[in-house]
Short mmCIF file of C-alpha atoms and ligand atoms in Angstrom, two decimals:
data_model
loop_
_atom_site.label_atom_id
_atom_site.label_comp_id
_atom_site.label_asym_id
_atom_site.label_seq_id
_atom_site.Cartn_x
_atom_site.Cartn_y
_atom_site.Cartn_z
CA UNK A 9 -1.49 -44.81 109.97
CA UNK A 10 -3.97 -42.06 110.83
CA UNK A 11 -4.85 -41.26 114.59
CA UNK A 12 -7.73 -43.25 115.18
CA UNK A 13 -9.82 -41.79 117.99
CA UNK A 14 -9.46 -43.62 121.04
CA UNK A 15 -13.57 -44.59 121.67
CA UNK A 16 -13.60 -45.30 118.08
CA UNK A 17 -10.74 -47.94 118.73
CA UNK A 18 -12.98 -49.24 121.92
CA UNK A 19 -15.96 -49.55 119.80
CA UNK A 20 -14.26 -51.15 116.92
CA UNK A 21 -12.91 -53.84 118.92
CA UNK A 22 -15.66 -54.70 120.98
CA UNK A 23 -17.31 -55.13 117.77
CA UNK A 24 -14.98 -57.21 115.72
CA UNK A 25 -13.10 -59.01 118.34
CA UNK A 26 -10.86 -61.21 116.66
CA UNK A 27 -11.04 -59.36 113.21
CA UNK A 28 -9.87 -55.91 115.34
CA UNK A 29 -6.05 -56.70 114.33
CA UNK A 30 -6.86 -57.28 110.99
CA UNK A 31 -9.42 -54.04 110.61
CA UNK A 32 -6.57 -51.98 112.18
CA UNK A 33 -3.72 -53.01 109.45
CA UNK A 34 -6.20 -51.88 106.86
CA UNK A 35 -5.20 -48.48 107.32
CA UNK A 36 -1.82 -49.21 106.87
CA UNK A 37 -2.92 -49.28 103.34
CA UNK A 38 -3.42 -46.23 101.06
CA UNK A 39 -7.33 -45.53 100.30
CA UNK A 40 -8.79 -47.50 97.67
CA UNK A 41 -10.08 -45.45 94.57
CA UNK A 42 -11.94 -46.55 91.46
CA UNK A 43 -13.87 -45.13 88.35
CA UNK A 44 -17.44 -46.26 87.20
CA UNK A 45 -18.05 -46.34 83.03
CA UNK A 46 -20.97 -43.89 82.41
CA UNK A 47 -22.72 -46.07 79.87
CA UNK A 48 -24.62 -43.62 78.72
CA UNK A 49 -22.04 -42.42 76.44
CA UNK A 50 -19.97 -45.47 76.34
CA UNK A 51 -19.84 -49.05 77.04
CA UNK A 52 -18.06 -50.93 79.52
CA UNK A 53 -16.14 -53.12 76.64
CA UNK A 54 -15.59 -49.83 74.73
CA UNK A 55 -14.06 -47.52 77.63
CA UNK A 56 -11.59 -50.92 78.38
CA UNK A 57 -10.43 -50.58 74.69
CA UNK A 58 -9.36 -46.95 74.73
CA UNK A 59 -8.65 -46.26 78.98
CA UNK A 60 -5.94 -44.66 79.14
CA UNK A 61 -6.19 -46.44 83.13
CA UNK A 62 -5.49 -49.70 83.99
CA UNK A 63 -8.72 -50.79 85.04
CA UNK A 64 -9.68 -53.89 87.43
CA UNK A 65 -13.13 -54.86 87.77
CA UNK A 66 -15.37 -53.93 91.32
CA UNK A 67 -17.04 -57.26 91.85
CA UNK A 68 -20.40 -55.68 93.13
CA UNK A 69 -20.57 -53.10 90.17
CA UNK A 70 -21.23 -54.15 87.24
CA UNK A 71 -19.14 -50.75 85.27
CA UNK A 72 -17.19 -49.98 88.33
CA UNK A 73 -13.11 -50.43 88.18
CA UNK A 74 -10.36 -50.24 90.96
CA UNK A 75 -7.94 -47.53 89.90
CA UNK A 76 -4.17 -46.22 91.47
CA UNK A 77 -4.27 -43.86 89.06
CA UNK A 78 -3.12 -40.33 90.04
CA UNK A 79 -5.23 -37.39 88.14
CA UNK A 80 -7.69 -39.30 86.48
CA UNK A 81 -9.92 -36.28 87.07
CA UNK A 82 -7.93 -34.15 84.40
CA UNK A 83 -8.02 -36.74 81.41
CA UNK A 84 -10.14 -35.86 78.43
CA UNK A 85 -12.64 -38.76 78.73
CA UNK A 86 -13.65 -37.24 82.38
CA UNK A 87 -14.23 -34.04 80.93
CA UNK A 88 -16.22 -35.67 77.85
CA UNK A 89 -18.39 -37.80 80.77
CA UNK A 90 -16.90 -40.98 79.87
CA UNK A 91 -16.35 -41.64 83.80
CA UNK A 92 -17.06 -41.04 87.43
CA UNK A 93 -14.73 -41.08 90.09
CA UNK A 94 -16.00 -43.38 92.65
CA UNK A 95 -15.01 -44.96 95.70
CA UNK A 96 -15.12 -48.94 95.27
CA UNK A 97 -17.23 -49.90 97.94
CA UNK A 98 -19.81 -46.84 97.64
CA UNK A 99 -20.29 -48.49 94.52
CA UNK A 100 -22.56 -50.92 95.70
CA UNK A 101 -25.56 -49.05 96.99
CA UNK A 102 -26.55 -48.41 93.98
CA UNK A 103 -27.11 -51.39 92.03
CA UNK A 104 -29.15 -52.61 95.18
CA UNK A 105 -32.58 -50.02 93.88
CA UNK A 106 -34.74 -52.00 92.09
CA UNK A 107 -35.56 -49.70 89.24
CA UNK A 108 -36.63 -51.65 86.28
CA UNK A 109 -39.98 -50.98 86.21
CA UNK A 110 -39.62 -47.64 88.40
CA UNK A 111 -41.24 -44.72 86.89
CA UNK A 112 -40.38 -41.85 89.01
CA UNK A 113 -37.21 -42.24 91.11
CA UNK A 114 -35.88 -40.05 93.97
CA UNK A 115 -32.28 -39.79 94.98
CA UNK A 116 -33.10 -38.20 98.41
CA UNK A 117 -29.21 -37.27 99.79
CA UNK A 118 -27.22 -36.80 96.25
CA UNK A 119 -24.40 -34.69 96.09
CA UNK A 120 -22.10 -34.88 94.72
CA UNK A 121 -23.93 -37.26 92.30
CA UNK A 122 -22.13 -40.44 92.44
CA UNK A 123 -25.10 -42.64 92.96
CA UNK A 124 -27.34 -40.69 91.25
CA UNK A 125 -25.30 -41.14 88.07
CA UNK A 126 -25.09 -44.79 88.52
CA UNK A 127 -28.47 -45.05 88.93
CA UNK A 128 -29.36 -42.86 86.05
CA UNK A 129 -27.15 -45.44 84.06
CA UNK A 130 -29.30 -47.86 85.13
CA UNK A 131 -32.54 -46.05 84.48
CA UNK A 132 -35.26 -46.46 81.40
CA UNK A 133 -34.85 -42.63 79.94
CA UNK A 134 -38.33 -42.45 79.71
CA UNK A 135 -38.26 -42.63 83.71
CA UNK A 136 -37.96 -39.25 85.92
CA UNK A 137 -35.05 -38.96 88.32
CA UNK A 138 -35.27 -36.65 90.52
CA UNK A 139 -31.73 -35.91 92.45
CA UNK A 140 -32.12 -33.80 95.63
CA UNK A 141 -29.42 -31.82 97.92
CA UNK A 142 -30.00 -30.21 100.83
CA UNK A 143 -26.91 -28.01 101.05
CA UNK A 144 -26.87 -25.19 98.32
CA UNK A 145 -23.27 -25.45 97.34
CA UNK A 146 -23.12 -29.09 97.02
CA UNK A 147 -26.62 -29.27 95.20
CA UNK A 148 -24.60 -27.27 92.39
CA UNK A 149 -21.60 -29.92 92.06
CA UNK A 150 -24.63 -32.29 92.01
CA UNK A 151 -26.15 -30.53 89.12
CA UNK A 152 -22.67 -29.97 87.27
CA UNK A 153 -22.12 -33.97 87.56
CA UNK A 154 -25.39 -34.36 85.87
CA UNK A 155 -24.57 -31.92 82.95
CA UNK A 156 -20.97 -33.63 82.41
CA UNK A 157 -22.72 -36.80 82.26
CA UNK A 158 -24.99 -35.59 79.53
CA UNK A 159 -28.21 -37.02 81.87
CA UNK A 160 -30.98 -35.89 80.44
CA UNK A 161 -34.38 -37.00 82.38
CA UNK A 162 -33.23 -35.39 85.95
CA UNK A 163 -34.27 -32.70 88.14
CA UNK A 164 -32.02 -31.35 90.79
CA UNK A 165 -33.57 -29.95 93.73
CA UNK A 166 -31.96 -28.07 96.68
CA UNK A 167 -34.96 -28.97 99.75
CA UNK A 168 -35.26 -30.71 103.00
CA UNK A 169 -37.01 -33.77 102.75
CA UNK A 170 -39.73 -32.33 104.67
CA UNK A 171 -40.44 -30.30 102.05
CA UNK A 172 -40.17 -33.17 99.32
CA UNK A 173 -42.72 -35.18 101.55
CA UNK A 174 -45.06 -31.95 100.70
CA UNK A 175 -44.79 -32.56 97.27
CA UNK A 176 -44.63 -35.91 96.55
CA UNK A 177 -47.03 -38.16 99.06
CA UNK A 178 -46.76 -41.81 98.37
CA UNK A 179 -45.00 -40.90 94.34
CA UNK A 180 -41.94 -42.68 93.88
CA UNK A 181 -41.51 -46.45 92.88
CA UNK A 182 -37.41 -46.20 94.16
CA UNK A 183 -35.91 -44.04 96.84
CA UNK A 184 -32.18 -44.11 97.62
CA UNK A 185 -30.93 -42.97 101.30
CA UNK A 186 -27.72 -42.42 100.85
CA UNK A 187 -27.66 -40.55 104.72
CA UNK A 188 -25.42 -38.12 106.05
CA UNK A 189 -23.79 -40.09 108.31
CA UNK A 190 -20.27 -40.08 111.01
CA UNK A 191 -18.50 -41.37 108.26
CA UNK A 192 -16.25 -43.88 109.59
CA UNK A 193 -15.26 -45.41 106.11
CA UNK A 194 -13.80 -41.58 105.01
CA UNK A 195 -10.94 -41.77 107.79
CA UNK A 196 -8.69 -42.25 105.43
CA UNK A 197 -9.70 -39.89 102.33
CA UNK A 198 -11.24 -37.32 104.17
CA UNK A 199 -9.22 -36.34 107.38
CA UNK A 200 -11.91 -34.06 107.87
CA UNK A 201 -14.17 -37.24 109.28
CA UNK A 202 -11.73 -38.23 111.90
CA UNK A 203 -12.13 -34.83 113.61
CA UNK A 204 -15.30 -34.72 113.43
CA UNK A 205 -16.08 -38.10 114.96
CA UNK A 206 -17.90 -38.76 118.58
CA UNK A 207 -19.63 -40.61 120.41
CA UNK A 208 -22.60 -38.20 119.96
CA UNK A 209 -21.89 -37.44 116.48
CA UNK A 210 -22.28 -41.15 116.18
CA UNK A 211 -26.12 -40.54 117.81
CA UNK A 212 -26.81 -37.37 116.31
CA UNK A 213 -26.20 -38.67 113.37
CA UNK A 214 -28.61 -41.52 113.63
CA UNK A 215 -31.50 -39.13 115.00
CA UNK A 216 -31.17 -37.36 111.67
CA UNK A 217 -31.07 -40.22 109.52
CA UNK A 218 -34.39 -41.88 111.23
CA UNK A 219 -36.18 -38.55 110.21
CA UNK A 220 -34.95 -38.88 106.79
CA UNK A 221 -35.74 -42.57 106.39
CA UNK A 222 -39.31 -41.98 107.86
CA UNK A 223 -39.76 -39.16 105.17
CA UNK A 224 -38.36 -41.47 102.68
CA UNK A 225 -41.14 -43.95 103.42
CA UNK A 226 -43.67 -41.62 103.26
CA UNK A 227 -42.54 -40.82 99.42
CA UNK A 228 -42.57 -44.30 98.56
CA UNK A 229 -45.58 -45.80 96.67
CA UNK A 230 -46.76 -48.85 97.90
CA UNK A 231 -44.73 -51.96 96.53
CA UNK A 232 -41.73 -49.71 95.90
CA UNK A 233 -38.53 -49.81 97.72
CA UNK A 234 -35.67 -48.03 99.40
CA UNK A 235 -31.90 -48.27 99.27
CA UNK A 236 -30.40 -46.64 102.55
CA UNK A 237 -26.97 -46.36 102.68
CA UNK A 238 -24.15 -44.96 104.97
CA UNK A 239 -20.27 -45.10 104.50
CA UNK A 240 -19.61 -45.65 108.43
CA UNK A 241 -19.43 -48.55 110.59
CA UNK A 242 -21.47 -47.86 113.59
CA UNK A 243 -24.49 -50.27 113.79
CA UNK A 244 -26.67 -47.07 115.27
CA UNK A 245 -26.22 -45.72 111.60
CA UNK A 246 -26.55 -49.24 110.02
CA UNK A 247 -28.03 -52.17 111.55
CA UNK A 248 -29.47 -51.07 114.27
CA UNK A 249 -31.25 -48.21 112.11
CA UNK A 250 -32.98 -50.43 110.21
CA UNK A 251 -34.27 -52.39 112.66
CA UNK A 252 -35.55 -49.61 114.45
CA UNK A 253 -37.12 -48.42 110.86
CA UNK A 254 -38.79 -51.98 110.36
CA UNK A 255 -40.27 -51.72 114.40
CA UNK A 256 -41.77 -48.72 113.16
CA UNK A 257 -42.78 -49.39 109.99
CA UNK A 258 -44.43 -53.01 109.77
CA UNK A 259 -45.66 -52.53 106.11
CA UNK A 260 -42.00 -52.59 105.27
CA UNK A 261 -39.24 -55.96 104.77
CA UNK A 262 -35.95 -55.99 104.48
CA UNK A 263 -34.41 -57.88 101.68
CA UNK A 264 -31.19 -57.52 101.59
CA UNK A 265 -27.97 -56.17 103.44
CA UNK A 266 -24.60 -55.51 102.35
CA UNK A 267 -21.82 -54.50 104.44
CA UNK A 268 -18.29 -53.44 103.11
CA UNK A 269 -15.44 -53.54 105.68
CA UNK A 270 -12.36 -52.79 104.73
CA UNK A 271 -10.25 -56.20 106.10
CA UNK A 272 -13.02 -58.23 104.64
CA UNK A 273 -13.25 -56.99 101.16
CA UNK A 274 -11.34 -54.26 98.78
CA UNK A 275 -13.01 -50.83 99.80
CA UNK A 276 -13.26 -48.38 102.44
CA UNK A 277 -16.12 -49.23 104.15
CA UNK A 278 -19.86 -49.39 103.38
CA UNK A 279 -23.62 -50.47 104.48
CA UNK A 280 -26.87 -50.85 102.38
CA UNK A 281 -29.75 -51.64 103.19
CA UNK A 282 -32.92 -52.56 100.90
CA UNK A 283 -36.27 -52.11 102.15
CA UNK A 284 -39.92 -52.89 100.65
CA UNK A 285 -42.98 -51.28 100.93
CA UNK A 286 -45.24 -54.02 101.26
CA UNK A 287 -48.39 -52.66 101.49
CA UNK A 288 -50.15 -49.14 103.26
CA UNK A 289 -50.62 -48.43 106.35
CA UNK A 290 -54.21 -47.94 107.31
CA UNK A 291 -52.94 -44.47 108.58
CA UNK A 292 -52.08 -43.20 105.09
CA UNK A 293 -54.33 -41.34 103.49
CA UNK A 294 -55.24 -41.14 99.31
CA UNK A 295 -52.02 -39.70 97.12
CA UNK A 296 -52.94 -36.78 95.71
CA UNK A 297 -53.23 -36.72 92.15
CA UNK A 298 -49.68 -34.82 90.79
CA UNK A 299 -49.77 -32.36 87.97
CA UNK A 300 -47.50 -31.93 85.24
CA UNK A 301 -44.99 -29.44 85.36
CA UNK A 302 -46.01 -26.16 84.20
CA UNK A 303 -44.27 -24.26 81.20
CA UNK A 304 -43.71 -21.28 81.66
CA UNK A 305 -41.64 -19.58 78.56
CA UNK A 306 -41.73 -16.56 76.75
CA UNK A 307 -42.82 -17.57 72.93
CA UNK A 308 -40.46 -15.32 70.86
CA UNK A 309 -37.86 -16.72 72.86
CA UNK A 310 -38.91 -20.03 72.39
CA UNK A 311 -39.47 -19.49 68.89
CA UNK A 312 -35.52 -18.06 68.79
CA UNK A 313 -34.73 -21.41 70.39
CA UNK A 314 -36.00 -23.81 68.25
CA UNK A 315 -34.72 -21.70 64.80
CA UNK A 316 -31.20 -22.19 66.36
CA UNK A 317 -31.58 -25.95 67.03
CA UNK A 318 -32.53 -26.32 63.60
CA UNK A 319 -29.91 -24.85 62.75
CA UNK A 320 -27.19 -26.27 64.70
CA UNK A 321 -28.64 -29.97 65.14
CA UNK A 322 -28.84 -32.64 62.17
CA UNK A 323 -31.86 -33.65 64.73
CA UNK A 324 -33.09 -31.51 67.20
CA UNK A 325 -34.18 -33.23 69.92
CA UNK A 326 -37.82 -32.46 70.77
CA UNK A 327 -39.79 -31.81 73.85
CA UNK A 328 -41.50 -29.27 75.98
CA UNK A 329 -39.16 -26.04 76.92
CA UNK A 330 -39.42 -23.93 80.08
CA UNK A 331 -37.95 -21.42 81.63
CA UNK A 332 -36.54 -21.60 85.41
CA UNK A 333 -36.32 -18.73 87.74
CA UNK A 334 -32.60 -18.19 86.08
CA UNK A 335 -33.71 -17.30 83.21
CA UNK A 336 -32.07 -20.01 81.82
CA UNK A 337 -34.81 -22.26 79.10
CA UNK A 338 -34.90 -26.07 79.70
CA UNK A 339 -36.17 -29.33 78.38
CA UNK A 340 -38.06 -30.47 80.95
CA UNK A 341 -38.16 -34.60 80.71
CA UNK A 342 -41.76 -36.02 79.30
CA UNK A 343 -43.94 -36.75 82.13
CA UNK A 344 -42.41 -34.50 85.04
CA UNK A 345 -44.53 -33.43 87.71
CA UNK A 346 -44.91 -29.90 88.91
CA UNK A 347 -43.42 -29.58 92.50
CA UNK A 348 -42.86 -26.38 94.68
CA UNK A 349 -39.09 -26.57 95.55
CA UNK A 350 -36.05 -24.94 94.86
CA UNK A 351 -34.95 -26.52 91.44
CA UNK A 352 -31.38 -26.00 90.00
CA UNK A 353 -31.85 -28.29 86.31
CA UNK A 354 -34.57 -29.51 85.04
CA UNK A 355 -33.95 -32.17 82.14
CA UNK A 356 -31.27 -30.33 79.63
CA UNK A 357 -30.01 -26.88 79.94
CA UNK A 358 -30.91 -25.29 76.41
CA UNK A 359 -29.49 -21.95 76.53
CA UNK A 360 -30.45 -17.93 77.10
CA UNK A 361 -31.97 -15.75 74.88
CA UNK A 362 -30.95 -12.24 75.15
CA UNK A 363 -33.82 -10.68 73.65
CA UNK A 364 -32.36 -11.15 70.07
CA UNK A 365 -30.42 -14.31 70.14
CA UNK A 366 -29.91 -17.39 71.75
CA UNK A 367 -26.63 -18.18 73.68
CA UNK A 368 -26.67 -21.87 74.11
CA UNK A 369 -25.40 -24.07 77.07
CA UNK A 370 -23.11 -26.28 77.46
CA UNK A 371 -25.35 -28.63 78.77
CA UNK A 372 -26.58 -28.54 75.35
CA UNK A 373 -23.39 -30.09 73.99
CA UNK A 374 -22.80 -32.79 76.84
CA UNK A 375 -26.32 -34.67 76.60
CA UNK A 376 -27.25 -33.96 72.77
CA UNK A 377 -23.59 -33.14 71.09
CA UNK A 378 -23.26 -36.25 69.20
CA UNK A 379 -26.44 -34.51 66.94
CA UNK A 380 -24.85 -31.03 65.94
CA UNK A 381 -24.46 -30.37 62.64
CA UNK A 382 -21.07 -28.58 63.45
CA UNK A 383 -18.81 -30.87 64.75
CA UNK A 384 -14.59 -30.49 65.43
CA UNK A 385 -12.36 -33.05 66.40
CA UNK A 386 -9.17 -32.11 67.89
CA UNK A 387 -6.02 -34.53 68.64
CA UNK A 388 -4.92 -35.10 72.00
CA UNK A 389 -2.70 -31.81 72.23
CA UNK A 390 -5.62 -29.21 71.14
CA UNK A 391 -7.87 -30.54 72.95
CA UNK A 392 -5.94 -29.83 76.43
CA UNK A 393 -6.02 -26.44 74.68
CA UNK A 394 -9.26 -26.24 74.22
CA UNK A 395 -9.57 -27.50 77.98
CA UNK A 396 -8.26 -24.63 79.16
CA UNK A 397 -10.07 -22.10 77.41
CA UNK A 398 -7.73 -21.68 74.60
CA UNK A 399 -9.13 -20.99 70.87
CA UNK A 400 -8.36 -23.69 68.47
CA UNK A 401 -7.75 -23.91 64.60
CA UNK A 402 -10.64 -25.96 62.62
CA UNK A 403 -11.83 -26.30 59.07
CA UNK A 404 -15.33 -25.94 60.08
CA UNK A 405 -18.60 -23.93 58.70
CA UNK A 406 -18.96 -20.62 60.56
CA UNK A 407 -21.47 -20.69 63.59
CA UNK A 408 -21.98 -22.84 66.57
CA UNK A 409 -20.25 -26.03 66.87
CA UNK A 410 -19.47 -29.12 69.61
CA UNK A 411 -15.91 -29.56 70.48
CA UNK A 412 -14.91 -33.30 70.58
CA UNK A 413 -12.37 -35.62 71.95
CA UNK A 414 -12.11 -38.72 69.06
CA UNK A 415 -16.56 -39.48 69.45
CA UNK A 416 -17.15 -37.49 72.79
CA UNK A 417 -18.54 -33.91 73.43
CA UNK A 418 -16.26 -32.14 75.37
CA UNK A 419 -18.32 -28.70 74.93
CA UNK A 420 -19.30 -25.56 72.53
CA UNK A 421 -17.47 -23.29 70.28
CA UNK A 422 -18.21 -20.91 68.16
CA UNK A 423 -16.21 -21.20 64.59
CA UNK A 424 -15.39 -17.59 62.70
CA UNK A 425 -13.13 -18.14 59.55
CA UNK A 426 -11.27 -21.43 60.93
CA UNK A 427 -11.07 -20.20 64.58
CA UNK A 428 -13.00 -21.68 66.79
CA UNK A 429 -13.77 -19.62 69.61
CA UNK A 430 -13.47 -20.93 73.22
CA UNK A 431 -17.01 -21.31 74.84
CA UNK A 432 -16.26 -24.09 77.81
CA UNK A 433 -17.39 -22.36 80.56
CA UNK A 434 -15.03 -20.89 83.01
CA UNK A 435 -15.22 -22.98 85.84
CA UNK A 436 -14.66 -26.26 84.47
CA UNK A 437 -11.87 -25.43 82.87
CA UNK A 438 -8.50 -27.45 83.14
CA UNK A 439 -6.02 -24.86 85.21
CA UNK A 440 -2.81 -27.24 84.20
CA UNK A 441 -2.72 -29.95 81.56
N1 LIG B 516 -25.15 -39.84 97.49
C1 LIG B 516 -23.98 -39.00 97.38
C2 LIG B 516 -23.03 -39.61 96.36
O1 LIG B 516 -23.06 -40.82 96.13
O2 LIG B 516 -22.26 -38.85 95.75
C3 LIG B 516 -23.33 -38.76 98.73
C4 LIG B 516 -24.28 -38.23 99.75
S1 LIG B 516 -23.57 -37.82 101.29
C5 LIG B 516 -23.22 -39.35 101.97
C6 LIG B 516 -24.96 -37.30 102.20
C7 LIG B 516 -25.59 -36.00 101.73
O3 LIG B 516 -26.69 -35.73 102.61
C8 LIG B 516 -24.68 -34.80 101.81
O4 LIG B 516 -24.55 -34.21 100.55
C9 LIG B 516 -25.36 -33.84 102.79
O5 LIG B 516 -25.28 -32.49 102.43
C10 LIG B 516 -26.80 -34.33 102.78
N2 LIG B 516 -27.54 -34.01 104.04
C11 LIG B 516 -27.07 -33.49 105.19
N3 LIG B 516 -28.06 -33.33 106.07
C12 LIG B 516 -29.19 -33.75 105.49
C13 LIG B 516 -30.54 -33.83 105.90
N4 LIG B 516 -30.93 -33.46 107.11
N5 LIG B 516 -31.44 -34.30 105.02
C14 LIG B 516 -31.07 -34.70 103.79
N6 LIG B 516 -29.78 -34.67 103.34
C15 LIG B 516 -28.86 -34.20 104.18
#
């Protein structure tokens, strides 16, 4: 058993009174741990037929499984998308955000992209997502979690939520909160939490998530609603948060609350809340009327781009391309506004042109490989070699072509005489198999 801190004991108790014992012999237990299907490449029957995992069902997510499996992040089917490692319990934020007939969603706190993946699951592709991250490093495991699973109608920003609030008055039909937060529920997977917890962690904590929620609400249009979520305990993050949010925001309700602990149910601790926005303040003034996004892309190198797509899809998929500030061309999702924030993907990474030809991305091959013209199929064995950067042996037409486990993507290659050139990028390459 870890080293609970001693106030943390105090407060605990006081709390649960006669549950304390019970709470406390929960971390006699190792952490729970659990994988969600990404339906977007495969369904929930399907991934049961071929896991190579024994799988039992989450019972508050719908494609969510307990796991004890060790590694499950170096099998083929994670590289290929066909999962996401997930704690149980922060499973069940999630499938609270009413999003059926949500246009434009926001996913205000999302690295590393758990929730925002289950919620893109969830989502009508013709809908926006946009996936935010404050912190620059984590905004880009946000954005890699995205390519992997082959998303194709996101944006992934890297702003405050101040400067979301600038951008987006009163635009999006579903917001989910997931806050930053003292993370009680993470003693036992993250160590990391225990030292950090306070007292005053506890309460800075909540200061910062009542500024976030309050920007949240002023994103939301009106009828729309919010998921906040925290994976800690203390009722100044959870209960007591909300009710202070409702106090000051009577065009809001609550409808529902869920609260894992981890001697009531099997997870490691979790709180959602779902809020809706009822109807505008008499403060607020008119939304602003929200452009499109602007395209910006040079024309020979668009032109390069679609020549190659005809080549190397049976069916291209269409759309409008721009470039980012990487240099990097994109296919920005139908209907996305323009907004003034850093952005790190927009839609589908296409690919680079160098002035002469067009390198593509691998984010090309994760959301649209099933298309290519060019496809190889390796057995188990090649592809771990093609995992880690090896070049494999394939009857296949010279040119560009998607590397596949059995019907999955796992990434690019470039075929030369029956080689096949390896073209997974660096860093997400398998270092032992
Ligand atoms: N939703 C994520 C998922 O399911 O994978 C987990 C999000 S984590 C609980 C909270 C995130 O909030 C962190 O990535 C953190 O960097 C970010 N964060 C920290 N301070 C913030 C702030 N002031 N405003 C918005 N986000 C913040």
């Amino acid at each position: 058993m870890q080293n609970l801190p001693e106030q943390f004991i105090d407060r605990m108790k006081k709390r649960l009174g006669e549950g304390f014992p019970a709470f406390l012999r929960a971390y006699e237990n190792p952490p729970y741990k659990g994988l969600r299907v990404n339906t977007q490449k495969i369904s929930k029957e399907e991934f049961w037929a071929i896991s190579p995992i024994m799988l039992e069902q989450v019972p508050w997510a719908e494609n969510g499984f307990y796991i004890t499996a060790e590694k499950a992040g170096a099998h083929p089917y994670h590289f290929a998308g066909l999962y996401y490692l997930q704690e149980p319990s922060a499973m069940c934020a999630a499938p609270m955000l009413e999003i059926s007939a949500a246009k434009h969603v926001l996913d205000l706190c999302a690295a590393p992209g758990g929730k925002t993946t289950q919620i893109a699951a969830r989502m009508d592709r013709g809908a926006i997502l946009v996936a935010n991250e404050i912190d620059g490093s984590r905004a880009k495991i946000l954005s890699q979690n995205i390519e992997r699973l082959g998303i194709a109608n996101c944006a992934v920003t890297n702003a405050t939520p101040k400067q979301l609030v600038e951008n987006f008055p009163e635009y999006f039909d579903a917001i989910l909160v997931d806050a930053p937060c003292s993370g009680e529920g993470m003693f036992k997977k993250e160590p990391n939490a225990l030292t950090h917890w306070s007292p005053q962690n506890v309460a800075l904590c909540a200061a910062r998530q009542k500024e976030i929620l309050d920007d949240a609400a002023s994103m939301l249009t009106s009828g729309g609603e919010i998921v906040y979520s925290t994976c800690t305990f203390a009722e100044e993050e959870d209960e007591w948060q909300i009710a202070d949010f409702l106090k000051r925001h009577p065009e809001f309700a609550l409808l529902e609350i869920k609260k894992i602990l981890p001697h009531e149910e099997r997870g490691e601790g979790h709180f959602a809340a779902r809020l809706k926005k009822i109807s505008h303040s008499s403060l607020q003034r008119e939304a602003p009327k929200i452009r499109a996004y602007p395209l910006r892309v040079n024309a020979q190198a668009e032109k390069a781009y679609r020549a190659f797509a005809e080549d190397f899809f049976v069916s291209a998929p269409q759309g409008a391309i721009t470039t980012l500030s990487d240099g990097r061309m994109y296919l920005v999702p139908t209907g996305m506004p323009a907004f003034d924030v850093r952005v790190m993907r927009l839609g589908v990474e296409l690919g680079e042109w160098d002035g002469k030809l067009i390198r593509p991305a691998h984010a090309l091959a994760m959301a649209f490989g099933t298309h290519a013209r060019r496809k190889v199929k390796l057995s188990l064995e090649e592809v771990k070699k093609y995992l880690r950067g090896e070049t494999v042996e394939a009857e296949v037409e010279n040119g560009w072509c998607v590397v596949f486990v059995e019907e999955f993507p796992l990434g690019l290659g470039k075929a030369v005489n029956g080689t096949v050139k390896n073209h997974l990028p660096k860093g997400l390459r398998l270092v032992r198999a």
